[in-house]
Short mmCIF file of C-alpha atoms in Angstrom, two decimals:
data_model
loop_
_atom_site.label_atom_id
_atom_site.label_comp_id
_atom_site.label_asym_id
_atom_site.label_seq_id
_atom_site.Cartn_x
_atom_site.Cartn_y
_atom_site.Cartn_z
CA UNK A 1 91.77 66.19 18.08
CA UNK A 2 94.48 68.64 18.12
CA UNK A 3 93.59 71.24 14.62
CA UNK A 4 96.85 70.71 13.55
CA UNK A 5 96.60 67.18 13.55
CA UNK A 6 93.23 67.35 11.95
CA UNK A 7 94.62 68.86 9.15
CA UNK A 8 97.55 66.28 8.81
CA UNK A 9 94.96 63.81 9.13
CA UNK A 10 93.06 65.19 6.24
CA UNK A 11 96.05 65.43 4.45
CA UNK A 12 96.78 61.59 4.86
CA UNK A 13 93.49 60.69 3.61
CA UNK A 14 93.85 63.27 0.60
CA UNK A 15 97.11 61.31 -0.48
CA UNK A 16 95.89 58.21 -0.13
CA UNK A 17 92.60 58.58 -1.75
CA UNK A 18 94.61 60.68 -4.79
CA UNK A 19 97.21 58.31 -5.73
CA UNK A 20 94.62 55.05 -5.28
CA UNK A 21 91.87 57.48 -7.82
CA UNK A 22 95.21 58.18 -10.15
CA UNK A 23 96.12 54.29 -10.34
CA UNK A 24 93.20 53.17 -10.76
CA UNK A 25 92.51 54.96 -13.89
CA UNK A 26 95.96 53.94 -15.17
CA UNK A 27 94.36 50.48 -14.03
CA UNK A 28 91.69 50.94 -16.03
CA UNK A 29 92.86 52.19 -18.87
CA UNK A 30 95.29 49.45 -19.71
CA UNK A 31 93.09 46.74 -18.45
CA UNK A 32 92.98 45.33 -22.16
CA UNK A 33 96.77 44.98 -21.53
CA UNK A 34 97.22 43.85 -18.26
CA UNK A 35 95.30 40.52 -19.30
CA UNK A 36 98.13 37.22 -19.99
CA UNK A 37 95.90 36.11 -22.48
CA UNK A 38 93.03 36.17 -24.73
CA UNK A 39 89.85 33.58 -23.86
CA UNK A 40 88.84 31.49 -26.86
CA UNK A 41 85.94 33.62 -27.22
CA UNK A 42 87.67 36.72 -28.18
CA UNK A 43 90.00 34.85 -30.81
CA UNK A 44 87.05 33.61 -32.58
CA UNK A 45 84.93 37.10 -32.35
CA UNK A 46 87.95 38.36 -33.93
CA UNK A 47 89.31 40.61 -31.17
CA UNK A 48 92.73 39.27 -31.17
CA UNK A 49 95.23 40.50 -33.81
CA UNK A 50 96.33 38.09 -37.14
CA UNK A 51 99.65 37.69 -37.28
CA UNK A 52 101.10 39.02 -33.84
CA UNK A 53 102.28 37.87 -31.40
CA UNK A 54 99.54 36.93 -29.07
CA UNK A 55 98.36 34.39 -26.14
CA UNK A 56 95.28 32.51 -25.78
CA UNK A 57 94.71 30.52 -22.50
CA UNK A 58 91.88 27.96 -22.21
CA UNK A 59 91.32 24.55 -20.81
CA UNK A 60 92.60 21.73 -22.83
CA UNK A 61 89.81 20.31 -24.44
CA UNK A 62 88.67 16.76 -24.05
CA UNK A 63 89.79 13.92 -27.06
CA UNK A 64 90.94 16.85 -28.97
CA UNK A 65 94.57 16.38 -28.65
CA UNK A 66 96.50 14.78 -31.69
CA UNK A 67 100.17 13.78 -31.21
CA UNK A 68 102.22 12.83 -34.16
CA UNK A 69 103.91 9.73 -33.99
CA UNK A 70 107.29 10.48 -35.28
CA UNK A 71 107.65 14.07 -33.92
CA UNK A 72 107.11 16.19 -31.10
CA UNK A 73 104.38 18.40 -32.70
CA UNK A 74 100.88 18.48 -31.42
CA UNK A 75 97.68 19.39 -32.03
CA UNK A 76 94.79 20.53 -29.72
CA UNK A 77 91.94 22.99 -29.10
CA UNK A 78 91.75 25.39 -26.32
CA UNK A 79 88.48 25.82 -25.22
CA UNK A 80 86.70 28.51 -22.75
CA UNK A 81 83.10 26.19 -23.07
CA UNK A 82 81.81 28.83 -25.22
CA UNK A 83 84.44 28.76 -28.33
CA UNK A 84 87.36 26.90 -29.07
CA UNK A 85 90.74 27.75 -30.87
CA UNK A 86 92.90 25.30 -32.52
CA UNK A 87 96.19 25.33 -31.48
CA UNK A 88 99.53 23.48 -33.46
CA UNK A 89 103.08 23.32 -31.76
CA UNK A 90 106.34 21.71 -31.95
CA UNK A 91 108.51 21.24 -28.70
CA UNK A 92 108.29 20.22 -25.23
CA UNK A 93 105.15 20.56 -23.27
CA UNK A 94 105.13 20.93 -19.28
CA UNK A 95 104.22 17.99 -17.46
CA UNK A 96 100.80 19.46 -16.43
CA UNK A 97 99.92 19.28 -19.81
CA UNK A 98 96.85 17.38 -20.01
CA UNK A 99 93.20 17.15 -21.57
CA UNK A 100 90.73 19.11 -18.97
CA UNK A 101 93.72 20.82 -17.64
CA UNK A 102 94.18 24.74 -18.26
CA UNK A 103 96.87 26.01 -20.91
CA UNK A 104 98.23 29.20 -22.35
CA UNK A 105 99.47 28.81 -25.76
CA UNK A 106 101.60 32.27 -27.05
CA UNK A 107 102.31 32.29 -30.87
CA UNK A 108 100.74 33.70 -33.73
CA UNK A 109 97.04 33.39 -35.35
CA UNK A 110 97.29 32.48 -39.11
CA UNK A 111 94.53 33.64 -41.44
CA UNK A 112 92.41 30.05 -40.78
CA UNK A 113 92.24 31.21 -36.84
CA UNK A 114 94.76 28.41 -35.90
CA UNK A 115 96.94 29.68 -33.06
CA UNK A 116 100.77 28.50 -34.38
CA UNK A 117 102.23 28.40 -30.65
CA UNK A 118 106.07 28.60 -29.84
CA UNK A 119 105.64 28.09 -26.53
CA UNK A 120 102.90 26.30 -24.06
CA UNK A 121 102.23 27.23 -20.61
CA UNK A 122 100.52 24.74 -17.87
CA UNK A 123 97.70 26.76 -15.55
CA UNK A 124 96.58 24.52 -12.69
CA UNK A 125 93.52 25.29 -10.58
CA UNK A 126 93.66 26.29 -7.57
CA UNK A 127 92.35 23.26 -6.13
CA UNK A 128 95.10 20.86 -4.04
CA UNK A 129 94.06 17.48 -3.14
CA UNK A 130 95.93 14.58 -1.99
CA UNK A 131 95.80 11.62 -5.19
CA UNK A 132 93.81 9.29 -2.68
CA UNK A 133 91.52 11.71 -1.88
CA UNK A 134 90.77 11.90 -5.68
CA UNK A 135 90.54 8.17 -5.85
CA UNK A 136 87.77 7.80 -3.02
CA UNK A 137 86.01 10.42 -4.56
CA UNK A 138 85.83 8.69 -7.90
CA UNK A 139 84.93 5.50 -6.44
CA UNK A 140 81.82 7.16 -4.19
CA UNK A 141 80.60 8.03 -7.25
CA UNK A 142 80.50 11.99 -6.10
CA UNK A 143 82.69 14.39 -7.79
CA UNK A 144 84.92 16.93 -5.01
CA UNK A 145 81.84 19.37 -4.87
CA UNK A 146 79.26 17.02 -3.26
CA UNK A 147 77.43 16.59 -6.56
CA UNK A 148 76.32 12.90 -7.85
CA UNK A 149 77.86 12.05 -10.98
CA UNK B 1 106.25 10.19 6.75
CA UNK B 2 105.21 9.58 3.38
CA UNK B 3 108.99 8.84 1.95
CA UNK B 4 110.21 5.51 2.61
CA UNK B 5 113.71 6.26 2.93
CA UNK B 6 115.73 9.73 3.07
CA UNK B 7 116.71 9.00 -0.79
CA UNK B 8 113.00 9.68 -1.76
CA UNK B 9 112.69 12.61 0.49
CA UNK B 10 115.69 14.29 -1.52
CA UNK B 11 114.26 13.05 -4.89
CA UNK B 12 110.94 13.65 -4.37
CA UNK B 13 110.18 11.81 -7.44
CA UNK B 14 112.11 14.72 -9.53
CA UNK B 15 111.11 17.78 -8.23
CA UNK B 16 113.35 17.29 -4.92
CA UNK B 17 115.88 20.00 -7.63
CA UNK B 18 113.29 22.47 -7.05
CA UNK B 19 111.41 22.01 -3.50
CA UNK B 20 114.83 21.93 -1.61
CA UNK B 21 116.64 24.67 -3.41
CA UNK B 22 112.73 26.67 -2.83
CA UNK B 23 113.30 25.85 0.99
CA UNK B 24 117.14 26.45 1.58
CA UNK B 25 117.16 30.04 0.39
CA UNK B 26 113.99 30.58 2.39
CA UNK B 27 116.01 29.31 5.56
CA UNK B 28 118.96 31.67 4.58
CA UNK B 29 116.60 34.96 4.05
CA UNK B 30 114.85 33.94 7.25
CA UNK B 31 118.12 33.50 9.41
CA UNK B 32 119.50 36.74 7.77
CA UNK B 33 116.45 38.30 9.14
CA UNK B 34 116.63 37.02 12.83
CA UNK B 35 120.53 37.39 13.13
CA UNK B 36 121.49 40.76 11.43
CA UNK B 37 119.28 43.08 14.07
CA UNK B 38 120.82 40.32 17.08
CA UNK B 39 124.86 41.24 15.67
CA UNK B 40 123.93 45.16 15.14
CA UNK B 41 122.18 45.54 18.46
CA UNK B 42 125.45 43.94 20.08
CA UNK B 43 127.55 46.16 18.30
CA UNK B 44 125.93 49.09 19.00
CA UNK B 45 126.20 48.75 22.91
CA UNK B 46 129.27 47.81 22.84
CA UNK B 47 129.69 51.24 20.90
CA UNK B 48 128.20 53.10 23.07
CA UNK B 49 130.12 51.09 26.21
CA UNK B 50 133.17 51.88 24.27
CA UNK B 51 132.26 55.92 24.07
CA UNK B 52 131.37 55.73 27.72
CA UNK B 53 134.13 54.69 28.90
CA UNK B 54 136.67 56.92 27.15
CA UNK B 55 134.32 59.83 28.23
CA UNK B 56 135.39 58.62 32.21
CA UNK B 57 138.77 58.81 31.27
CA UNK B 58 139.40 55.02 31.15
CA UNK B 59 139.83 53.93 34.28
CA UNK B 60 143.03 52.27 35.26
CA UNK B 61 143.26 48.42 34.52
CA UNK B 62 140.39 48.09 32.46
CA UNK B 63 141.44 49.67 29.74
CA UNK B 64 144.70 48.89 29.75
CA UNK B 65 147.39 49.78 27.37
CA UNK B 66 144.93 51.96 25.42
CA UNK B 67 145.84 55.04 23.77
CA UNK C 1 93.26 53.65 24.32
CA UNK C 2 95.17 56.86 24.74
CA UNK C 3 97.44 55.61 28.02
CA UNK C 4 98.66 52.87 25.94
CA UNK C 5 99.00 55.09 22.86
CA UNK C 6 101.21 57.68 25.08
CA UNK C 7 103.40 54.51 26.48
CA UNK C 8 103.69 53.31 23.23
CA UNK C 9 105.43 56.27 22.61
CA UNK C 10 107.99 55.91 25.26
CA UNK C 11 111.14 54.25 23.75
CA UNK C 12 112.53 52.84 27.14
CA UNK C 13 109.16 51.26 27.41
CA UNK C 14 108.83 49.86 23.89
CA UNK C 15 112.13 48.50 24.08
CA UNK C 16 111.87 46.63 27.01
CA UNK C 17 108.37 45.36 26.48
CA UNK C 18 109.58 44.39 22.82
CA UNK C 19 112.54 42.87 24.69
CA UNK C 20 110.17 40.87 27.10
CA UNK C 21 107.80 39.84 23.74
CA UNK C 22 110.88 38.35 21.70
CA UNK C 23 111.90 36.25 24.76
CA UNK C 24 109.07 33.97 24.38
CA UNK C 25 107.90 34.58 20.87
CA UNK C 26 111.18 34.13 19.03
CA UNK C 27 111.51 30.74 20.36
CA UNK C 28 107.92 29.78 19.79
CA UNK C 29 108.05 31.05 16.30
CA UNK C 30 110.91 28.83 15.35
CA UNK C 31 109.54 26.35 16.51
CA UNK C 32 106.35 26.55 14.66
CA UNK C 33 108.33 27.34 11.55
CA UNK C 34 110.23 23.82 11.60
CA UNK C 35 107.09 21.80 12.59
CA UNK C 36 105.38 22.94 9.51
CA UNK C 37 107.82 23.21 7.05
CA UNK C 38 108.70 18.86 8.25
CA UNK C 39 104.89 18.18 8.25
CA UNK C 40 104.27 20.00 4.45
CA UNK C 41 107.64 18.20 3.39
CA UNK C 42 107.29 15.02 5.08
CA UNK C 43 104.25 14.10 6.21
CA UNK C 44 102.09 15.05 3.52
CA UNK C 45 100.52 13.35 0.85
CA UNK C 46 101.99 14.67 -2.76
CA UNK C 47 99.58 16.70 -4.85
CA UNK C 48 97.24 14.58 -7.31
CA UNK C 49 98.22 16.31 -10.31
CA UNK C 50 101.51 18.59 -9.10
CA UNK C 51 102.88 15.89 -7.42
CA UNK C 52 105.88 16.72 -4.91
CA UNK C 53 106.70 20.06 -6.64
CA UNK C 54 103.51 21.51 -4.85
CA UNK C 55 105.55 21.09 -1.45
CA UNK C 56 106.67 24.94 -2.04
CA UNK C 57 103.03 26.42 -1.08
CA UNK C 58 104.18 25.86 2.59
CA UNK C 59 106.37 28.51 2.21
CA UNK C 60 104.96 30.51 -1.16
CA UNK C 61 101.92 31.47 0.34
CA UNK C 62 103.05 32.28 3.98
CA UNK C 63 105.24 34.61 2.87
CA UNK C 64 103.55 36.07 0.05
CA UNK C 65 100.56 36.61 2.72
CA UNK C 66 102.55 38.09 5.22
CA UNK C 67 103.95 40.57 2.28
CA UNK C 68 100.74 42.19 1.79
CA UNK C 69 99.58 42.44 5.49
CA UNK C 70 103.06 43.69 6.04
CA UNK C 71 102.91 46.46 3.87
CA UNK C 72 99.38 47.83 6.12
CA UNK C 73 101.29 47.80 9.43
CA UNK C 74 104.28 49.45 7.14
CA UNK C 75 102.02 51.91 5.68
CA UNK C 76 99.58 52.73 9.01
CA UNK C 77 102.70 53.64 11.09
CA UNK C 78 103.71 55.93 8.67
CA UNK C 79 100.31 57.38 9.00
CA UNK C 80 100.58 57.82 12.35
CA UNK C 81 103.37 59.36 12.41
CA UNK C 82 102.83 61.72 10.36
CA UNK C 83 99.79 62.97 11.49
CA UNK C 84 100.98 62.63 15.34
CA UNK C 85 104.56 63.04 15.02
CA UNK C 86 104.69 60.14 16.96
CA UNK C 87 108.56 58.66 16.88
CA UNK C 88 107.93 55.04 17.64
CA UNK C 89 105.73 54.88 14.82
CA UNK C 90 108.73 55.81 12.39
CA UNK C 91 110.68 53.30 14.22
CA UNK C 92 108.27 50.67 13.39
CA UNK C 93 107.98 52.00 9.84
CA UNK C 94 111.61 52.16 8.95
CA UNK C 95 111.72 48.52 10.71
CA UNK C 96 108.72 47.14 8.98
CA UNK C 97 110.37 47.56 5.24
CA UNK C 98 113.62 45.25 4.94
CA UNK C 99 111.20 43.06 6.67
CA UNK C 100 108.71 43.29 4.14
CA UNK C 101 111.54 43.24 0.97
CA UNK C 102 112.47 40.15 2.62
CA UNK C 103 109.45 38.56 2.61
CA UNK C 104 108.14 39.81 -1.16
CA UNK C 105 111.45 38.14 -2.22
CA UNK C 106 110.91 34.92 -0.92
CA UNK C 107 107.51 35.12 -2.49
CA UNK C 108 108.94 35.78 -5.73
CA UNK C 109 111.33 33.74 -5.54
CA UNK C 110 109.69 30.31 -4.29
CA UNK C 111 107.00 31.24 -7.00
CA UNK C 112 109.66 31.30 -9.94
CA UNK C 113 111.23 28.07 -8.55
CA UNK C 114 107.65 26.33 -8.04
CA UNK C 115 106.35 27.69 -11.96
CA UNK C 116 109.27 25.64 -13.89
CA UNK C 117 107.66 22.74 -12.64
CA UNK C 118 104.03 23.27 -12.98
CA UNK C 119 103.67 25.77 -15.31
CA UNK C 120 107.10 25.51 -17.54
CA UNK C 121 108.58 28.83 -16.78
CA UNK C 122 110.19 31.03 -14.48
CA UNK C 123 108.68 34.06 -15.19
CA UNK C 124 105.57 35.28 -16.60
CA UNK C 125 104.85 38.89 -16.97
CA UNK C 126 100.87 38.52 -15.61
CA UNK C 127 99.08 40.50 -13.51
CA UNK C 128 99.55 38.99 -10.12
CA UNK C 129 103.37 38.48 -10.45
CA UNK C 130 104.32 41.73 -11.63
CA UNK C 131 102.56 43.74 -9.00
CA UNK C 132 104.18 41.83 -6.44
CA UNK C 133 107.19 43.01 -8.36
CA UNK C 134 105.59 46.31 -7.62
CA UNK C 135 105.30 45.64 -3.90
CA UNK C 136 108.93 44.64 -4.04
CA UNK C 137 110.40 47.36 -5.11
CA UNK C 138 108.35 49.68 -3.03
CA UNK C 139 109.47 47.93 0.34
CA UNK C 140 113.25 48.86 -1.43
CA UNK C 141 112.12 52.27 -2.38
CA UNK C 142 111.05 52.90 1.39
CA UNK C 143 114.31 50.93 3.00
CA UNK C 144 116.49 53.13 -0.13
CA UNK C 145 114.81 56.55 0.18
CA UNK C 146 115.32 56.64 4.25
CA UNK C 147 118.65 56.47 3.05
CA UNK C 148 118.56 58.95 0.84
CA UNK C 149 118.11 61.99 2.90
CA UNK C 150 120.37 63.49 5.76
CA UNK C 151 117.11 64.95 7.62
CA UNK C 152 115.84 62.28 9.30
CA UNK C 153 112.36 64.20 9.46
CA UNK C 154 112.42 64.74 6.03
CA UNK C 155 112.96 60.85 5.39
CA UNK C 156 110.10 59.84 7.86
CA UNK C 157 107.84 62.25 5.98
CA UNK C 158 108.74 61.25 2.25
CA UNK C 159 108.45 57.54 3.13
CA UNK C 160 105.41 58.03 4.97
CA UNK C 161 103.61 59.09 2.16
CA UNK C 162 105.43 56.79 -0.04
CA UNK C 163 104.25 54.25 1.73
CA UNK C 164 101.00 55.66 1.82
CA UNK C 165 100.73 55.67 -2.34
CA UNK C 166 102.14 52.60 -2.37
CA UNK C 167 98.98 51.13 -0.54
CA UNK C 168 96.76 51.10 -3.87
CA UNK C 169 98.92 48.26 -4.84
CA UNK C 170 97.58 45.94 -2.20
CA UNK C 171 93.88 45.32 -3.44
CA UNK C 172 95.34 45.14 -7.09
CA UNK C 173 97.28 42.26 -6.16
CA UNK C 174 95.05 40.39 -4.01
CA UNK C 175 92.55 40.85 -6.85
CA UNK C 176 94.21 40.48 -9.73
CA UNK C 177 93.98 36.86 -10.66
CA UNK C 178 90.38 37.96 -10.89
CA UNK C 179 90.22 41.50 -12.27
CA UNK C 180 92.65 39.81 -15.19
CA UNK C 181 93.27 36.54 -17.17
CA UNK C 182 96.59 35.38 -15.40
CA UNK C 183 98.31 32.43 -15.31
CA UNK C 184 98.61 32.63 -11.42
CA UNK C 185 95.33 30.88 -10.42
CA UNK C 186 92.61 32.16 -7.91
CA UNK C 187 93.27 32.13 -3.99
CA UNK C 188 92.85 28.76 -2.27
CA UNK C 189 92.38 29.93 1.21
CA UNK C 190 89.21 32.23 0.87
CA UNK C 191 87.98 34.57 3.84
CA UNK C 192 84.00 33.75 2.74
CA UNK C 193 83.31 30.54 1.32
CA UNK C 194 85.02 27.23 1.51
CA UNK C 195 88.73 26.80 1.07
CA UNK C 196 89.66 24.51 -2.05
CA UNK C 197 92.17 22.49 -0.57
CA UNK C 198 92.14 19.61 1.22
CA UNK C 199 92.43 19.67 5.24
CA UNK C 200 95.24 16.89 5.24
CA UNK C 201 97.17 19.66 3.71
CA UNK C 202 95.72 23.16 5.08
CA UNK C 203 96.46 22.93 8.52
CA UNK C 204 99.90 22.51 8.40
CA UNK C 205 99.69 25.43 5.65
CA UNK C 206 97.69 27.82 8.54
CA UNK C 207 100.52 26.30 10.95
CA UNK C 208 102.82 28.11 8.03
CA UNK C 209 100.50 31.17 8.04
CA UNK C 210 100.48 32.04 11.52
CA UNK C 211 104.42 31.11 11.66
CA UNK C 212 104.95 33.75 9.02
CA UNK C 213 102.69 36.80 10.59
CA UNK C 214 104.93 35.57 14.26
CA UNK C 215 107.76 35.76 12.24
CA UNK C 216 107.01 39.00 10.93
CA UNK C 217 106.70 40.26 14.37
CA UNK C 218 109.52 39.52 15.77
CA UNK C 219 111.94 40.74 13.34
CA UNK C 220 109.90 43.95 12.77
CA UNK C 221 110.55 44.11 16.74
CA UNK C 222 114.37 42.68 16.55
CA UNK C 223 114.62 45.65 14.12
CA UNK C 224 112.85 48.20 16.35
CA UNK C 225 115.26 47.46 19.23
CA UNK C 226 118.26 48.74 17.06
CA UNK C 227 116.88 51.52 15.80
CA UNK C 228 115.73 52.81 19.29
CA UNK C 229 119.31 52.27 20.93
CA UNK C 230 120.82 54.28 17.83
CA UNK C 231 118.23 57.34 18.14
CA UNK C 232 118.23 57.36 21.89
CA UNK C 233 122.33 56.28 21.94
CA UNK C 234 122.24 59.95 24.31
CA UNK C 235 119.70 59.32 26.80
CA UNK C 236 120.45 58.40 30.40
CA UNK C 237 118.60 55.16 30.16
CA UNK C 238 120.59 54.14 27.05
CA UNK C 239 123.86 54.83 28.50
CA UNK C 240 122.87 52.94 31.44
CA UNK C 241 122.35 50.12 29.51
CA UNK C 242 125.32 50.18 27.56
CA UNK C 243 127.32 49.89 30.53
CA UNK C 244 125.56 47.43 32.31
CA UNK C 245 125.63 45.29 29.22
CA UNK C 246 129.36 45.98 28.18
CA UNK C 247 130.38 44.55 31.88
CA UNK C 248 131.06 40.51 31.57
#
């Protein structure tokens, strides 16, 4: 290769390898901040803040959701399968709100470590499967990964 | 097809509001795309057609009345 | 390797060879576009738990993929031509980044539509959405800053390297549902390992795919063609053309 070009070439590579080394350390650094949300784990270990702002995101946890009959609050635990963090909220939920589905609750911890949301968010899986598919699956008595139930 | 009648298809049990609007602008963006370079390309020859010509000193009946 | 480099070089060449490409791929492309986006509206079954609303992946996805591979061909021609001078290659860059805008915004766009319904918002400022922000504005930064300067060296060279930063961003957001908690969830279609959807619904998503990279193609060539005619509006060969295509 032509010197000159060498040198360009070098130069290329210096850029790129620069500004990815520079980014990455922003990266890095605010990788506490970059996160939507805070697992269950953290809220009950005490890492997330009292009384700001926050969001925890967790699945839904089985039988632990409490509607009230005359209102739309609600009443639930978000659970990561290590913790779990109560959660209370008033308003409308998305329709992919549903026990063993994932959720992101934002609002504010009170001192008892009960998440008082203003607004729920639906997370779904990354998993897509036709409802029939589901159906046969349940009936063969295998869940979607090959495993016996 | 899975819809039983073009009603359904547009409904799409409620979220028809957000699956068509999703696809129409896609359609728009992608003709934008394909068309825009098609229309400037044309324009430019005929540009440069244009500049060609005047720089033979328009020949006599084609471009006539000119100037 | 270098005879093909050195004609790829030659505008008259990569014009008419582009020319020759779009004739058959254009058409084809289309084509492939419509048959997958009836099949994903039409004839598939509707998601178990997103129902209909999930339709939009036949278009989210393509396009968002197409995006990031976009931004490599955007980024290696500027490469090249810086280190080789090489003219065609700043063709293809300055081609490659309304192309890629366009795409990123479709992305964005079909994702905001497709999150009311699933996850009850527009917008959510998490990892993987905002850096595709990022990637946006970096295809406009590249399209803007060719813009910006009257040396048309000068601009090659500052948007080569732009480009060039902008690369980091590409890992970050193909890994950033997993480097981060995000409400965007993992990737379905996985390069190791097996994909988490089911088949009745991939294929005519790969159909989508490979419509998207075609479609990338040809209007990253459709662009190229313009851009050679108006650097090259002096050469014999252009001229030539002009004329022959001006006659009716």
């Amino acid at each position: 290769m032509h010197p000159v070009r060498k040198q360009r070439l070098y130069l290329v590579l210096f850029i790129t390898l620069f500004s990815t080394a520079a980014i990455g350390l922003v990266v890095y650094a605010l990788r506490g901040n970059i996160n939507l949300f805070y697992p269950p784990a953290e809220v009950v270990a005490g890492s997330a803040p009292v009384g700001q702002p926050i969001r925890v995101g967790g699945m839904v946890m089985e039988d632990s959701v409490q509607r009230s009959p005359d209102s739309l609050a609600i009443r639930f635990k978000l659970t990561d399968y290590e913790q779990a963090v109560e959660v209370v909220y008033v308003g409308i939920l998305p329709d992919l709100f549903a026990e063993g589905q994932g959720a992101v609750a934002s609002g504010v911890l009170n001192e008892d470590g009960v998440l008082e949301a203003t607004e729920i968010l639906a997370k779904h899986d990354e998993n897509y499967m036709p409802p029939e598919v589901t159906e046969a699956l349940e009936n063969s008595g295998y869940d979607q990964d090959g495993n016996a139930k | 097809m899975y819809f039983d009648s073009l009603q359904a298809a547009l409904e799409m049990q409620g979220h028809g509001m957000f699956v068509w609007p999703a696809y129409s602008v896609t359609i728009a963006v992608i003709a934008l795309l394909v068309i825009t370079p098609l229309l400037r390309r044309r324009k430019v020859l005929r540009q440069l057609e244009a500049q060609a010509r005047r720089a033979q000193g328009a020949p006599a009946g084609r471009a006539g009345g000119e100037r | 390797m270098w005879p093909i480099f050195h004609k790829l070089g030659s505008p008259p060449w990569l014009y008419a060879i582009a020319g020759s490409i779009l004739r058959w791929l254009l058409p084809i492309t289309l084509l492939a576009l419509v048959t997958g986006a009836v099949w994903g509206l039409l004839f598939t079954q509707p998601e178990r738990i997103q129902g209909n609303s999930y339709r939009i992946i036949y278009i989210h996805v393509p396009a968002a993929v197409v995006a990031l591979a976009g931004y490599y061909v955007m980024a290696l021609a500027g490469a090249v031509s810086l280190i080789w001078r090489m003219k065609m290659a700043d063709v293809a860059m300055k081609a490659a980044a309304p192309v890629g805008a366009a795409f990123t915004f479709i992305a964005l766009f079909t994702g905001a539509i497709w999150g009311k319904p699933t996850w009850g918002t527009w917008w959510v400022w998490d990892a993987r959405i905002t850096s595709m922000l990022i990637l946006f504005f970096l295809y406009l930064g590249v399209v803007a800053l060719y813009e910006a300067f009257d040396n048309k060296e000068a601009a090659s060279k500052a948007c080569a390297v732009l480009s060039l930063v902008g690369m980091v961003n590409i890992p970050i957001i193909y890994k950033s549902v997993d480097w981060w908690y995000a409400l965007h969830q993992g990737a379905t279609i996985k390069f190791t390992g097996e994909s988490s959807i089911d088949s009745s619904m991939m294929y005519p998503l790969l159909l989508m795919i490979g419509a998207f990279y075609a479609l990338f193609t040809c209007c990253l060539l459709l662009n190229m063609r313009v851009e050679i005619l108006q650097r090259e509006s002096r050469t014999q060969w252009v001229k030539k053309l002009a004329t022959k295509a001006g006659r009716p």
